[in-house]
PDB file of C-alpha atoms in Angstrom:
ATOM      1  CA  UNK N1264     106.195-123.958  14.140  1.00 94.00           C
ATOM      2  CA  UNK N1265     103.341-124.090  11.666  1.00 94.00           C
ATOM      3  CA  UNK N1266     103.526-120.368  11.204  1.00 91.00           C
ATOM      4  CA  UNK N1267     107.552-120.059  10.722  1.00 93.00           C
ATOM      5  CA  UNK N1268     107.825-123.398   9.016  1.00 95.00           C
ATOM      6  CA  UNK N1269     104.362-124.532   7.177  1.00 94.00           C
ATOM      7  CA  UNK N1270     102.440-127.342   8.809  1.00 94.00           C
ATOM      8  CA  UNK N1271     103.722-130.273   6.739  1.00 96.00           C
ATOM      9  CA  UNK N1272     107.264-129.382   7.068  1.00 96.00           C
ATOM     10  CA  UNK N1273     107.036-128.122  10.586  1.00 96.00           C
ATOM     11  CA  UNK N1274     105.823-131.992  11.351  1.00 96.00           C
ATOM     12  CA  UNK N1275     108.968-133.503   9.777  1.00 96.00           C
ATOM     13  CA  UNK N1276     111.315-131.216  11.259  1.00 96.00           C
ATOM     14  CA  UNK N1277     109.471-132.225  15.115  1.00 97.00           C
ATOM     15  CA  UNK N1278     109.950-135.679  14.040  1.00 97.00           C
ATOM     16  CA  UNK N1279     113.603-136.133  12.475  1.00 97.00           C
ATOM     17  CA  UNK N1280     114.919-132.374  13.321  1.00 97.00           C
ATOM     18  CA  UNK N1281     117.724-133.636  16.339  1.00 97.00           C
ATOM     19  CA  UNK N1282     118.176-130.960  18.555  1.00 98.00           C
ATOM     20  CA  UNK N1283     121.455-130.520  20.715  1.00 96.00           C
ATOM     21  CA  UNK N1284     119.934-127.548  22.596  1.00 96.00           C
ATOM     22  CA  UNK N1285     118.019-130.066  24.065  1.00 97.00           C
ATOM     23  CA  UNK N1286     119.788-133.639  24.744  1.00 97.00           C
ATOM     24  CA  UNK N1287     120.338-134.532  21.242  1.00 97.00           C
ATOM     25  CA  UNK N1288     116.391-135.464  21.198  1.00 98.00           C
ATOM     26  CA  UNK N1289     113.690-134.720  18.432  1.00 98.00           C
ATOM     27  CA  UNK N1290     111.665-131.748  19.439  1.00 97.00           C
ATOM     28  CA  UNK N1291     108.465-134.659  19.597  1.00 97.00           C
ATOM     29  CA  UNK N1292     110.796-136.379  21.837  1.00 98.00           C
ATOM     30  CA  UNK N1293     111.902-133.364  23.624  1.00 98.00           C
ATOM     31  CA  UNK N1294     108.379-132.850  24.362  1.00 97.00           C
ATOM     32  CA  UNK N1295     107.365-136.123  25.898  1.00 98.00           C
ATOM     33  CA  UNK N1296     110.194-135.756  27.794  1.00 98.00           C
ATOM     34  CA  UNK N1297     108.793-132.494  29.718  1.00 98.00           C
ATOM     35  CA  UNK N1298     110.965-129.846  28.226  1.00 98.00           C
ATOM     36  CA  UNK N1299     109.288-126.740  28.188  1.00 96.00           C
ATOM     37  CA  UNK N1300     107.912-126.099  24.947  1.00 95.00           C
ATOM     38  CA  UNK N1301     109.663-122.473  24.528  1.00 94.00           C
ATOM     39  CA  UNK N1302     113.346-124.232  25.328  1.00 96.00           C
ATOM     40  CA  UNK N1303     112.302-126.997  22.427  1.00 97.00           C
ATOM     41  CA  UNK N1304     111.265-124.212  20.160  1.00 96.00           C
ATOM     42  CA  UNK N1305     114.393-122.043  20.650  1.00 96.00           C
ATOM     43  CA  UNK N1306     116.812-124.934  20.380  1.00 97.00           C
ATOM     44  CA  UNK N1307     115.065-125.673  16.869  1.00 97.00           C
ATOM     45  CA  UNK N1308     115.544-121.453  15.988  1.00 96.00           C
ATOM     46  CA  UNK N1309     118.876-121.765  16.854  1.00 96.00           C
ATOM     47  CA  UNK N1310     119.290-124.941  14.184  1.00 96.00           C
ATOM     48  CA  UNK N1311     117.421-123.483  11.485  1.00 96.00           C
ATOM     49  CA  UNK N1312     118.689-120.056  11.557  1.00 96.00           C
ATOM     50  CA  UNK N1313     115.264-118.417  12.497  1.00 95.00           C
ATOM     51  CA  UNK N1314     116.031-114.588  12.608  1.00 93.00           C
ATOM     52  CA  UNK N1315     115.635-113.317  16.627  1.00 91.00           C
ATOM     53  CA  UNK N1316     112.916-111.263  15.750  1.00 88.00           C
ATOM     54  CA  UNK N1317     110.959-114.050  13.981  1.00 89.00           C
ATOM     55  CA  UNK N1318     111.460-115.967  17.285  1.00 89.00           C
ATOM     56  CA  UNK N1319     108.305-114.708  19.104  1.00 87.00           C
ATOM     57  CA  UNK N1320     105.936-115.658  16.619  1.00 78.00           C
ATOM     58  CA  UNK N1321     103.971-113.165  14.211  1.00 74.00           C
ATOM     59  CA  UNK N1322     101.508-110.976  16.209  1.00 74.00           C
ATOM     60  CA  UNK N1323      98.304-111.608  16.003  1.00 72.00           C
ATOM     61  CA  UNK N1324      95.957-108.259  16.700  1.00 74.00           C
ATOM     62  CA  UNK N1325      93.518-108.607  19.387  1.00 76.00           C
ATOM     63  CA  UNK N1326      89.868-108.696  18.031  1.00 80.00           C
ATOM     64  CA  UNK N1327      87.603-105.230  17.627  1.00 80.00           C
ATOM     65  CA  UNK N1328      85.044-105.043  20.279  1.00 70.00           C
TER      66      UNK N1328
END
């Protein structure tokens, strides 16, 4: 979330964001709950219009050996 959202804003939308995709809990509720964390993070693309091919996260290139 940090990396699509910013860390600040990525806590208040975890906290206050309510999420349909997932019981009509928070995605901090949705959590403690035992969702899986990829079915919490996709319910909160859906609701903030994340592009699909933003949904996997940026890549991140292995390090040199």
């Amino acid at each position: 979330m940090d990396d699509e959202f910013g860390a600040g804003y990525s806590r208040v939308l975890a906290g206050s964001l309510v999420l349909a995709g997932v019981g009509g809990r928070t995605a901090a509720e949705a959590l403690a709950a035992r969702y899986e964390p990829r079915e919490v993070w996709l319910a909160i693309c859906e609701v903030q219009d994340v592009p699909p091919e933003r949904r996997l996260g940026r890549d991140i290139k292995p390090p040199a050996n």
